[in-house]
PDB file of C-alpha atoms in Angstrom:
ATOM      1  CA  UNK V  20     246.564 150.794  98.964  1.00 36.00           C
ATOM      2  CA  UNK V  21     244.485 152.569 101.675  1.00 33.00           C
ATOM      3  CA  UNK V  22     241.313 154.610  99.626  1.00 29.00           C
ATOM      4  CA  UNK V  23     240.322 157.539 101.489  1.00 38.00           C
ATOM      5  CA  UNK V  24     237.255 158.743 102.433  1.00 37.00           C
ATOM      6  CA  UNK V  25     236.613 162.265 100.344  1.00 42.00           C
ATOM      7  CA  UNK V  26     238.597 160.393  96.950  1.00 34.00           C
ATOM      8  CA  UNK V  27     235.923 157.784  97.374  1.00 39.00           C
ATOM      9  CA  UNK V  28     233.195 160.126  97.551  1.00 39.00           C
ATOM     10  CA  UNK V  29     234.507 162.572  94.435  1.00 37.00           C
ATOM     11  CA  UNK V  30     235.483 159.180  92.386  1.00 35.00           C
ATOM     12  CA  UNK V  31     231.878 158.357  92.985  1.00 40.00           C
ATOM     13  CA  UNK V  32     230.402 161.366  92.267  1.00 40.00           C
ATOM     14  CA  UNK V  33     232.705 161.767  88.895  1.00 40.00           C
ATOM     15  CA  UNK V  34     231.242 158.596  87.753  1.00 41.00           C
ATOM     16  CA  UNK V  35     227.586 159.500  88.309  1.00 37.00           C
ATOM     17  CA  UNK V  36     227.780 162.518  86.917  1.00 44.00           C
ATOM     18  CA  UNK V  37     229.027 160.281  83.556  1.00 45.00           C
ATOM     19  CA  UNK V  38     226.584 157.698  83.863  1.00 46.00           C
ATOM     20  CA  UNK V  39     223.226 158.110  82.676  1.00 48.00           C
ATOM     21  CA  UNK V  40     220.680 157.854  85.408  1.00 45.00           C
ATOM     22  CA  UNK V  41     218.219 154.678  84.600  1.00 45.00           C
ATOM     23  CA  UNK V  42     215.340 153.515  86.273  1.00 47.00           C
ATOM     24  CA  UNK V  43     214.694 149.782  86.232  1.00 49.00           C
ATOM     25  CA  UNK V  44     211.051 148.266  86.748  1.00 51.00           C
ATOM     26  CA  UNK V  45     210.415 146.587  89.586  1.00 51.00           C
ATOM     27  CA  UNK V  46     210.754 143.086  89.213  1.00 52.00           C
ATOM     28  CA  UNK V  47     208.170 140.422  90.529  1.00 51.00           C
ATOM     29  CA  UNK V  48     209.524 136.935  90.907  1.00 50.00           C
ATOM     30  CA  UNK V  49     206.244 134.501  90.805  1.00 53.00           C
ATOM     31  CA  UNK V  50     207.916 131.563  91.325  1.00 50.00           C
ATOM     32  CA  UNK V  51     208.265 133.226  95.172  1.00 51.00           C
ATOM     33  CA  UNK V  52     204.906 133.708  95.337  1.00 52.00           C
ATOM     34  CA  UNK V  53     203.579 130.739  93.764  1.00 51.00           C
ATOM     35  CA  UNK V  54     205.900 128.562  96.303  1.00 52.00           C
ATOM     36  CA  UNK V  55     204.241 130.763  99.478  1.00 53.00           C
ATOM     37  CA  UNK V  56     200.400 129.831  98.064  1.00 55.00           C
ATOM     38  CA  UNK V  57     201.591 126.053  98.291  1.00 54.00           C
ATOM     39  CA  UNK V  58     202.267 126.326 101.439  1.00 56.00           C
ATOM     40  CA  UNK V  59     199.167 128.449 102.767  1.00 62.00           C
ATOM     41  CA  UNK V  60     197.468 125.673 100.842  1.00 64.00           C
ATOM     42  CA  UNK V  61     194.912 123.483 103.622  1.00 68.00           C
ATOM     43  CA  UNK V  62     195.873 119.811 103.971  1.00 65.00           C
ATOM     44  CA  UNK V  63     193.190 117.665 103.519  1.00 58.00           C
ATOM     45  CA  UNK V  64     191.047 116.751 106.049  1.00 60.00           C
ATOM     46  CA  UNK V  65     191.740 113.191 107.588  1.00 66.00           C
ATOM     47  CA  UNK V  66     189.271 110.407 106.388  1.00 76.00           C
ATOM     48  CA  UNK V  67     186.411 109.680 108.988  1.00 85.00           C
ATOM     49  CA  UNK V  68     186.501 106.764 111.149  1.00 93.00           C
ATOM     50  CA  UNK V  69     183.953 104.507 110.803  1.00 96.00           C
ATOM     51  CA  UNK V  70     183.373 104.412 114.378  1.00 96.00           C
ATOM     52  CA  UNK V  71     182.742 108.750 114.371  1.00 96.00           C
ATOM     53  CA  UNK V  72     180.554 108.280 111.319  1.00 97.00           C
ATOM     54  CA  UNK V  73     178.182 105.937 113.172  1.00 97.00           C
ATOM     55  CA  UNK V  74     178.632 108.381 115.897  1.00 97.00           C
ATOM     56  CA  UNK V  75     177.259 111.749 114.233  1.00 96.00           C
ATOM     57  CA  UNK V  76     174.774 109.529 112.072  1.00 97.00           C
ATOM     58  CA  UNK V  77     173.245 108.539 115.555  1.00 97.00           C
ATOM     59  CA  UNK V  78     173.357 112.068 116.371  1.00 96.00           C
ATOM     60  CA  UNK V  79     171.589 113.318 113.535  1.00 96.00           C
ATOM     61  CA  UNK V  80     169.013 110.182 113.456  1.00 97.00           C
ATOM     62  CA  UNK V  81     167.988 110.208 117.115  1.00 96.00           C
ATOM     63  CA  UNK V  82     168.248 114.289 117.675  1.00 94.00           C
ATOM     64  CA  UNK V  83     164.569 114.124 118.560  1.00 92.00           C
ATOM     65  CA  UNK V  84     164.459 110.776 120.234  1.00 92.00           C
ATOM     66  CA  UNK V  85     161.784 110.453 122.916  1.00 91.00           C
ATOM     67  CA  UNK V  86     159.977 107.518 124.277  1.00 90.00           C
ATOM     68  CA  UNK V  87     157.663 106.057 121.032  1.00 90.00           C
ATOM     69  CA  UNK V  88     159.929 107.457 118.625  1.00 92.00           C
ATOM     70  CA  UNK V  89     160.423 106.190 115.328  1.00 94.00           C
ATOM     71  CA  UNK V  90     163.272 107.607 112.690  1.00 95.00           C
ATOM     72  CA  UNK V  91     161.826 108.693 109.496  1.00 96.00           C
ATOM     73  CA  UNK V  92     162.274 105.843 107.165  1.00 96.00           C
ATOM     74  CA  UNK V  93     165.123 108.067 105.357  1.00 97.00           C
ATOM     75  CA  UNK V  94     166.980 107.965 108.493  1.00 97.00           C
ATOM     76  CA  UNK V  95     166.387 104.321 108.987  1.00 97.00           C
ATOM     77  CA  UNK V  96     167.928 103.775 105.475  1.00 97.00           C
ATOM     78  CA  UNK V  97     170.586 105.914 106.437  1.00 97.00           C
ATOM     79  CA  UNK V  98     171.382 104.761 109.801  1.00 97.00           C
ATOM     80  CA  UNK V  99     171.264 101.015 108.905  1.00 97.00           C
ATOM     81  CA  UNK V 100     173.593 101.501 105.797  1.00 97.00           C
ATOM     82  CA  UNK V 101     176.778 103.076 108.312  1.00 97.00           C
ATOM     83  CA  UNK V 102     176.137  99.706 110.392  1.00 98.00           C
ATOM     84  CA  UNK V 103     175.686  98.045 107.387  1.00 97.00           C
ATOM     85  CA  UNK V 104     179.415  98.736 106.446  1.00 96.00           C
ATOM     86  CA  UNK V 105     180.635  98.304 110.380  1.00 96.00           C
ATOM     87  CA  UNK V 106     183.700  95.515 110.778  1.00 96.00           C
ATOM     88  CA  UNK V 107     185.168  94.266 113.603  1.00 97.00           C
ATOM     89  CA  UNK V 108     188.222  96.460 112.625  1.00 96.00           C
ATOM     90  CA  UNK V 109     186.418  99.609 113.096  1.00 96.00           C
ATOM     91  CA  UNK V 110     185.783  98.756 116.240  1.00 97.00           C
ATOM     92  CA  UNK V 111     189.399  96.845 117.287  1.00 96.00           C
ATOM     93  CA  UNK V 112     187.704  93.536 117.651  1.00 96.00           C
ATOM     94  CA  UNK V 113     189.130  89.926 117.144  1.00 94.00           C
ATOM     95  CA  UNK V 114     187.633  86.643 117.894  1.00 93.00           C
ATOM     96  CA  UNK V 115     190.649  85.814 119.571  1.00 93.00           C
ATOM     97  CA  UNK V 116     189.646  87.971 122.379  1.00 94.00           C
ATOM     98  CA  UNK V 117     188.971  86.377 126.116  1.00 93.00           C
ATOM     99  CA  UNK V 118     185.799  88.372 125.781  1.00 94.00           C
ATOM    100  CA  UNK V 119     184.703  85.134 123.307  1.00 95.00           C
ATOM    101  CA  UNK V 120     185.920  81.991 125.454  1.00 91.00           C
ATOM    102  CA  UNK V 121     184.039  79.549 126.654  1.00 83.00           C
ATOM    103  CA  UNK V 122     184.557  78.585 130.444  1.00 75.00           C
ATOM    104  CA  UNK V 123     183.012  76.126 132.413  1.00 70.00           C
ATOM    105  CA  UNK V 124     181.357  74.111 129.819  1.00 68.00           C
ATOM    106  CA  UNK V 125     178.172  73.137 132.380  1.00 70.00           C
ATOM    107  CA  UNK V 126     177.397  76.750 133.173  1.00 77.00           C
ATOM    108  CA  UNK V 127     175.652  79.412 130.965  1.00 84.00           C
ATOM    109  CA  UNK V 128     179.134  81.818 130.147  1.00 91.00           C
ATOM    110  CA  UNK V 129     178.825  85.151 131.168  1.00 92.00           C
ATOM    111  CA  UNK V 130     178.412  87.916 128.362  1.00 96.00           C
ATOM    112  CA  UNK V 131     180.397  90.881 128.389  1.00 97.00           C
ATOM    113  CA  UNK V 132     179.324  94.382 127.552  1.00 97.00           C
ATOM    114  CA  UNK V 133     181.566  97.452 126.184  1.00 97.00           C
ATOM    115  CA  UNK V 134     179.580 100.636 126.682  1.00 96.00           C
ATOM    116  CA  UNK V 135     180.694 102.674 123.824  1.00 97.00           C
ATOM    117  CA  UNK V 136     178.279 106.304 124.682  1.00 96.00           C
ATOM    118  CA  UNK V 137     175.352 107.137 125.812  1.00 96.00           C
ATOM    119  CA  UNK V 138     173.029 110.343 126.116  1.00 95.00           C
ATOM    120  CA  UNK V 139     169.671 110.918 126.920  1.00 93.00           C
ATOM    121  CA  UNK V 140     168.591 110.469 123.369  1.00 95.00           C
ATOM    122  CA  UNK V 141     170.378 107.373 122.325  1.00 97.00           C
ATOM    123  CA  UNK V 142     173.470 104.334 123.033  1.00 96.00           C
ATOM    124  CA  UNK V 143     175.672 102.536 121.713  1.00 97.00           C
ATOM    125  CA  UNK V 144     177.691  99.636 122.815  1.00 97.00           C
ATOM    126  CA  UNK V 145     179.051  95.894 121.980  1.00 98.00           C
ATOM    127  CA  UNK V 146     177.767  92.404 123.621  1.00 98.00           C
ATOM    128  CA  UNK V 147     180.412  89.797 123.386  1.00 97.00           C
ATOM    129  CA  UNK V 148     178.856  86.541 123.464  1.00 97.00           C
ATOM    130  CA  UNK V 149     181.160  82.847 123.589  1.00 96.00           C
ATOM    131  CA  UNK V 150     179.116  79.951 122.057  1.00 94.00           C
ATOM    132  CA  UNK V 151     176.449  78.957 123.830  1.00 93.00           C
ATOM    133  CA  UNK V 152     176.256  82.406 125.769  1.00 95.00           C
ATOM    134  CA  UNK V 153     172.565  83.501 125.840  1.00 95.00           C
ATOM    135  CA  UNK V 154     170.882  87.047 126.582  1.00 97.00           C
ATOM    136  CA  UNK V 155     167.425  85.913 127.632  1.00 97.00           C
ATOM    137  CA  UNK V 156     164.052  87.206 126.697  1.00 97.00           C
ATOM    138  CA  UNK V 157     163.288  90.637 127.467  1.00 96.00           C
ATOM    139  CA  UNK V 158     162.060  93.948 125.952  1.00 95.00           C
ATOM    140  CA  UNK V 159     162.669  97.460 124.294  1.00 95.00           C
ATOM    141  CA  UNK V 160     160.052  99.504 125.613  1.00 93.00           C
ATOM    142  CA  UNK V 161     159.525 102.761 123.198  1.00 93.00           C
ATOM    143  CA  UNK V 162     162.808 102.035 121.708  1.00 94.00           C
ATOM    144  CA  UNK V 163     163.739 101.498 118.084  1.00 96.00           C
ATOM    145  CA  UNK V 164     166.725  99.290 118.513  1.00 96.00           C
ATOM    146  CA  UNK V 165     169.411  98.645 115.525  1.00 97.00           C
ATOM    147  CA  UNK V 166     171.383  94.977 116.011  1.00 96.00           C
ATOM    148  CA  UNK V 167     174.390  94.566 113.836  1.00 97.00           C
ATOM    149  CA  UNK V 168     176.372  91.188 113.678  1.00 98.00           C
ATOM    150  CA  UNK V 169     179.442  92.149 113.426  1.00 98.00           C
ATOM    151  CA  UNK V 170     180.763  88.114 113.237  1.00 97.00           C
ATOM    152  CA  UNK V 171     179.461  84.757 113.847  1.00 97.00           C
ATOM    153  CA  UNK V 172     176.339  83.088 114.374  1.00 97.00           C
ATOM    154  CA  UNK V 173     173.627  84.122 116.519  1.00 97.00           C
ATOM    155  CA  UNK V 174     169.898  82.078 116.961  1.00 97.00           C
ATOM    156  CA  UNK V 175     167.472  84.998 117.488  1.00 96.00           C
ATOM    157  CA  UNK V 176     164.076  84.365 118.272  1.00 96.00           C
ATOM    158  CA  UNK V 177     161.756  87.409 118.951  1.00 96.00           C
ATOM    159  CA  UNK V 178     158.026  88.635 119.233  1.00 96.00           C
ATOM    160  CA  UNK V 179     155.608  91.290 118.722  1.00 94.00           C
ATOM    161  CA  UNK V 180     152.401  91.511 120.849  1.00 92.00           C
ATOM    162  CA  UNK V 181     149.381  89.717 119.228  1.00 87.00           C
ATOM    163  CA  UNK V 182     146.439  91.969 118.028  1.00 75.00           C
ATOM    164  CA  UNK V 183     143.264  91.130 118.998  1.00 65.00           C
ATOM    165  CA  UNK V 184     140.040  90.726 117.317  1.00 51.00           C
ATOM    166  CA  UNK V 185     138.677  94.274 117.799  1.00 50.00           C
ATOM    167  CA  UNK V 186     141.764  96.091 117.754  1.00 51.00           C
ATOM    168  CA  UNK V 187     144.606  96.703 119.951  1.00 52.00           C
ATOM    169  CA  UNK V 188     147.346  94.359 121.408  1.00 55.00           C
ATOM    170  CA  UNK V 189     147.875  91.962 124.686  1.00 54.00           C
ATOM    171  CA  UNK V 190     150.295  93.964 125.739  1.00 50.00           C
ATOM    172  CA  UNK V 191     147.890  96.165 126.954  1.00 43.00           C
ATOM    173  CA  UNK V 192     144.344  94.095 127.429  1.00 40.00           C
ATOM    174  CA  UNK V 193     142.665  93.491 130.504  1.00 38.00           C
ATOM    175  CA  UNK V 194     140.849  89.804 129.888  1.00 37.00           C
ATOM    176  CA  UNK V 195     139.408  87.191 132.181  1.00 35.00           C
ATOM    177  CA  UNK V 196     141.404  84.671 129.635  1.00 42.00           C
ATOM    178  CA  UNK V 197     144.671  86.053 130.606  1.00 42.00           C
ATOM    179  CA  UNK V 198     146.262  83.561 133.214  1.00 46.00           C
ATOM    180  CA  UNK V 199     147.881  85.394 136.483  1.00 45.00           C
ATOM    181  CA  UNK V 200     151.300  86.658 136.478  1.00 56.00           C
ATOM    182  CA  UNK V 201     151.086  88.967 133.492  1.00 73.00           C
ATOM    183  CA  UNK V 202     150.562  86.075 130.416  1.00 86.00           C
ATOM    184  CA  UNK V 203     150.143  87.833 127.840  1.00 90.00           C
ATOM    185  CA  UNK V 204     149.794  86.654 123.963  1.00 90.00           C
ATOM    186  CA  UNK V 205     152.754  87.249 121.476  1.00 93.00           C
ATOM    187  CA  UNK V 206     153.033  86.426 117.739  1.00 92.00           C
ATOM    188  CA  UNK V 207     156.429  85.226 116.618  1.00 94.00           C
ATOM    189  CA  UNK V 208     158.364  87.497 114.312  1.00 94.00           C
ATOM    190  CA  UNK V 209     161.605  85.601 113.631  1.00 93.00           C
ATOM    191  CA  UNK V 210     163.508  82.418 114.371  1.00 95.00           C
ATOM    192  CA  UNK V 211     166.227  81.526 112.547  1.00 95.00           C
ATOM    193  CA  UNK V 212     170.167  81.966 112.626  1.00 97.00           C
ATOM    194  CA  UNK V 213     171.881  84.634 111.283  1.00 97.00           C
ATOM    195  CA  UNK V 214     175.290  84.766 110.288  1.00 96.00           C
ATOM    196  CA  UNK V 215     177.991  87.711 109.621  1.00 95.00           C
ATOM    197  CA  UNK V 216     177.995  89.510 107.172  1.00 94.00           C
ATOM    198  CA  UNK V 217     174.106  89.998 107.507  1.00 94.00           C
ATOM    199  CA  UNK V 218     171.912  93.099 107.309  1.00 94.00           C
ATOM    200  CA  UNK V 219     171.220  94.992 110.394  1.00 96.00           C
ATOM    201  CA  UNK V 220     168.297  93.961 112.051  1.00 94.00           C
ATOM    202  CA  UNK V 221     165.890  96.878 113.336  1.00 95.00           C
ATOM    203  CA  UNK V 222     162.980  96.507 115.737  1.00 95.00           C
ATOM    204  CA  UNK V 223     160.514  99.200 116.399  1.00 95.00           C
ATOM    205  CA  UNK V 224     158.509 100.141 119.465  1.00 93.00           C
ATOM    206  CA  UNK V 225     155.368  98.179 118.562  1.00 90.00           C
ATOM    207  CA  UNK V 226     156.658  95.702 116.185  1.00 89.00           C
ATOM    208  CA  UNK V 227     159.179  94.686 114.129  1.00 91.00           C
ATOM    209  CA  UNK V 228     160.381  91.808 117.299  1.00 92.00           C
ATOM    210  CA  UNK V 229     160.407  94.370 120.370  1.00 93.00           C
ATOM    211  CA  UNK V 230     160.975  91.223 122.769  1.00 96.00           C
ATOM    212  CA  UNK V 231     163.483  88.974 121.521  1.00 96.00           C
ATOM    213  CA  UNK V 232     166.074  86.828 122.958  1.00 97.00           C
ATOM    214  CA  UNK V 233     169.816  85.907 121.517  1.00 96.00           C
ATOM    215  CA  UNK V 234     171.779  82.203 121.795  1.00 96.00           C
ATOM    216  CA  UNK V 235     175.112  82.202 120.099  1.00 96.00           C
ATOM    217  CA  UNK V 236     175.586  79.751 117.865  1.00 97.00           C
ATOM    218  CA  UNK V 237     179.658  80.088 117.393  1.00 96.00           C
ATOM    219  CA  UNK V 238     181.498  83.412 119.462  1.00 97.00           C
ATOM    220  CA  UNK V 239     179.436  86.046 118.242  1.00 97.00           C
ATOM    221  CA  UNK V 240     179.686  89.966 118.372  1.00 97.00           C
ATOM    222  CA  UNK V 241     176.881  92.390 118.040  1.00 97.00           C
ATOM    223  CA  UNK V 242     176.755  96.347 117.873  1.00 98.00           C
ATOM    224  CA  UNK V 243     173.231  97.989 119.765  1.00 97.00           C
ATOM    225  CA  UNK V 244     172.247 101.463 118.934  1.00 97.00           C
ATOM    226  CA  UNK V 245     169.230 102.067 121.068  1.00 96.00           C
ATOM    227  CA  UNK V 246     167.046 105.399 120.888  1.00 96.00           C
ATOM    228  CA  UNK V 247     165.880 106.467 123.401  1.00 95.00           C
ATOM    229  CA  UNK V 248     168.255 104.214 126.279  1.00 94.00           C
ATOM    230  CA  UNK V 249     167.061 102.409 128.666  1.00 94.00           C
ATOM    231  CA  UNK V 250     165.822 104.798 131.737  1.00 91.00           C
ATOM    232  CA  UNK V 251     164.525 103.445 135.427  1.00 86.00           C
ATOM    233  CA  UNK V 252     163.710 107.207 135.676  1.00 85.00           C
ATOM    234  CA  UNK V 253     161.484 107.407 132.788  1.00 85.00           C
ATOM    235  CA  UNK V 254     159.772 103.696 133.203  1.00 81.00           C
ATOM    236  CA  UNK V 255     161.581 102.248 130.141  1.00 85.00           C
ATOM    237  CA  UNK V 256     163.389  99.573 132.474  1.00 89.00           C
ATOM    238  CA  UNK V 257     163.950  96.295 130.728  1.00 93.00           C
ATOM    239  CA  UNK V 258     161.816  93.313 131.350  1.00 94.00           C
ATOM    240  CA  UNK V 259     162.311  89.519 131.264  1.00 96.00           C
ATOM    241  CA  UNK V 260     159.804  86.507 129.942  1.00 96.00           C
ATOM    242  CA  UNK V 261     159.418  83.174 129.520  1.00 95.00           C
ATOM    243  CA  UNK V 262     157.574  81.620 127.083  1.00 94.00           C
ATOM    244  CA  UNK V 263     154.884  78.911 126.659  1.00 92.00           C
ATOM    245  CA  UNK V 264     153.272  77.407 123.735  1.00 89.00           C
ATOM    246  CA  UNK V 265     149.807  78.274 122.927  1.00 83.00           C
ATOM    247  CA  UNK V 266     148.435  74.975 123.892  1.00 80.00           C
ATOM    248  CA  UNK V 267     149.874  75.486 127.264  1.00 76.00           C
ATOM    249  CA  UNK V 268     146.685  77.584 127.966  1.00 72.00           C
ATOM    250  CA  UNK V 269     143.849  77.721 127.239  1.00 58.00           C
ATOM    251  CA  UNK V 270     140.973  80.334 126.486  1.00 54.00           C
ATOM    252  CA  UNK V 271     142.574  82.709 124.393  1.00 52.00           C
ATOM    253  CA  UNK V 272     140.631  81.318 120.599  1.00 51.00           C
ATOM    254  CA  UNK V 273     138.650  84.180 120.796  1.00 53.00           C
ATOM    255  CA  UNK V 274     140.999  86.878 120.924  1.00 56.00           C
ATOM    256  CA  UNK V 275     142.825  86.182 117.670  1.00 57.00           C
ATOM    257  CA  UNK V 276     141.721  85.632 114.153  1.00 55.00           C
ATOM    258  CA  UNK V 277     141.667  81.846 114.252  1.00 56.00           C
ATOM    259  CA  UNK V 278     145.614  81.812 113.332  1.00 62.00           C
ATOM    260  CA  UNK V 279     147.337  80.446 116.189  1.00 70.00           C
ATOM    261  CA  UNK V 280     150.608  79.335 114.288  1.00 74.00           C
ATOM    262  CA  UNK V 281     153.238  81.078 115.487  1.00 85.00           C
ATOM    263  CA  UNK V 282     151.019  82.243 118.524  1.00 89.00           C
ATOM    264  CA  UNK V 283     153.163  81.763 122.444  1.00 91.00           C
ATOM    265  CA  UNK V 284     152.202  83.313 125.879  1.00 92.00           C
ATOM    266  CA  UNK V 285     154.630  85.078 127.669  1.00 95.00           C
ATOM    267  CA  UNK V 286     155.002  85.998 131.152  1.00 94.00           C
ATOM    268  CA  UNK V 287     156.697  88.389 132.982  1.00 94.00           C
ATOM    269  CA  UNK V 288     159.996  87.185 135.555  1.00 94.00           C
ATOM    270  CA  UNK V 289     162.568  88.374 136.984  1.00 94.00           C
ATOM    271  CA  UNK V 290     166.055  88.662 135.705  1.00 94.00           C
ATOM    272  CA  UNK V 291     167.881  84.823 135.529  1.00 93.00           C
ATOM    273  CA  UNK V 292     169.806  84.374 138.133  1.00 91.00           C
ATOM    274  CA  UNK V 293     172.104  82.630 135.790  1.00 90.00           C
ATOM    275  CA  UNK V 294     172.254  85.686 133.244  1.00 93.00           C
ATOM    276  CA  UNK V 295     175.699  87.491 134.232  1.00 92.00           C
ATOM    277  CA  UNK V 296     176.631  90.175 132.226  1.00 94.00           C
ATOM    278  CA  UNK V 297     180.615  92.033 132.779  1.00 95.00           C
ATOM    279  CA  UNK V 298     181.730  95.069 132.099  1.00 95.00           C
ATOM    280  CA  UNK V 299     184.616  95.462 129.379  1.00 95.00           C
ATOM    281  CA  UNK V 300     186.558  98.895 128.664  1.00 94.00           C
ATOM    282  CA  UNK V 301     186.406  99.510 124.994  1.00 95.00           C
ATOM    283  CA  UNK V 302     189.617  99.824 123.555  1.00 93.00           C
ATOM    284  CA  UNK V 303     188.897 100.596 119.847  1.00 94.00           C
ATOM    285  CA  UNK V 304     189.485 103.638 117.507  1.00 95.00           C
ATOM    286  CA  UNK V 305     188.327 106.853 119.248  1.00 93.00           C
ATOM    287  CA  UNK V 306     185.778 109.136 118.480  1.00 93.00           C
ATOM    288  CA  UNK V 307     185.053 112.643 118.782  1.00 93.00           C
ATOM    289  CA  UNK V 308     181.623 113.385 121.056  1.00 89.00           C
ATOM    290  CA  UNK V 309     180.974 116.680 119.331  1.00 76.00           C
TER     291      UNK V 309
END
């Protein structure tokens, strides 16, 4: 049965009319609004990478990095804690890589380098070193340098200039004693071997084993923050030695305190010819130059 328009209206109307007219609260349903907060709710921010940590540490420690500068020794501390706690894993590195092979076993293998950044204020990158792969004597000039073995064995042998009696160092003396070529007089700050997991070495601009040279003992990986870089603009290129034992020459008893253990002469050369260092793309966890 068809229900017509105007019935339906008066039927409806009848029945209001009847019906007492009540007014129901308005009714709030939390359980609506308690499932909208969850989802406004912020995820939690993804851990940090170790590799972005040591990144905005370096930032932070070398923000006023200039030639001579030294870190506070809070920001030493802090800065040589993060590399501290570096792996290989942080940075996607395995022994098994080529970078680690040994070649030709007559000749010196090459080392390879992955640059990781670099600014104006400080670096960072990775030398890969097979056994028997050495990085020759040379210097940091106004640098403070952190050196973190990240595995194996490395021999590192390393100097600070001698002082002199009445102040001062041979880095910087003018003396009929000196031989020609630049020989100047070092003091010998380490040499040993040091093996992963070891603490992070850190050599200042004027001591602490600013010239040093590294022989790997097994394959052997090591992170470098330097601050400030190296800069042929600025005059902080890097320069190479030999060295000679302090019976080698002679005249120099008069510019130390009578303690010539642990006493050599160095002497400025060029780069070795057989020192070949190659380029490697790093390939590791990324990080966020912000």
């Amino acid at each position: 049965m068809r229900i017509e328009p105007d019935l339906a209206g008066k039927k409806g109307k009848q029945q209001l009319e009847q019906q007492p007219i009540i007014t129901a609260p308005s009714e709030k349903k939390p359980y609506k609004a308690a499932s909208k907060n969850k989802k406004r709710q912020k995820k939690p921010p993804p851990m940090q990478t170790a590799i972005q940590k040591l990144f905005n540490t370096c930032k932070e420690v070398f923000s006023d990095s200039r030639p001579g500068f030294i870190p506070s020794p809070a920001a030493v501390k802090l800065l040589g804690s993060v590399l501290d706690d570096m792996k290989p894993s942080d940075l996607g590195l395995r022994q098994s890589m080529p970078y680690f092979r040994s070649t030709d076993a007559g000749a010196k293998p090459p080392v390879t380098y992955m640059h990781l950044y670099e600014c104006d204020k400080f670096s960072m990158g990775i030398f890969c070193l097979p056994q028997n792969a050495v990085i020759p004597l040379h210097n940091h000039p106004g640098m403070t340098v952190f050196s973190k073995i990240l595995f194996g064995s490395m021999h590192i042998k390393s100097y600070d200039w001698a002082t002199i009696i009445g102040g001062g160092d041979c880095s910087n003396k003018e003396s009929s004693h000196f031989q020609p070529h630049e020989i100047k007089l070092a003091k010998v700050k380490s040499n040993a071997v040091y093996t992963a997991p070891c603490d992070t070495s850190i050599l200042y601009p004027a001591e602490g084993g600013n010239i040093h040279c590294f022989t790997a003992v097994t394959p052997v990986a090591v992170l470098d923050v330097l601050g400030p870089p190296y800069s042929d603009k600025e005059g902080r290129d890097c320069t190479y030695y030999s060295s000679f034992p302090y019976p080698s020459f002679s005249g120099g008893d008069d510019l130390i305190n009578g303690d010539i253990e642990g006493h050599e002469w160095l002497e400025e050369r060029k780069k070795p010819e057989d020192f070949i260092v190659v380029g490697a793309r790093y390939k590791g966890p990324k990080f966020v130059e912000k």
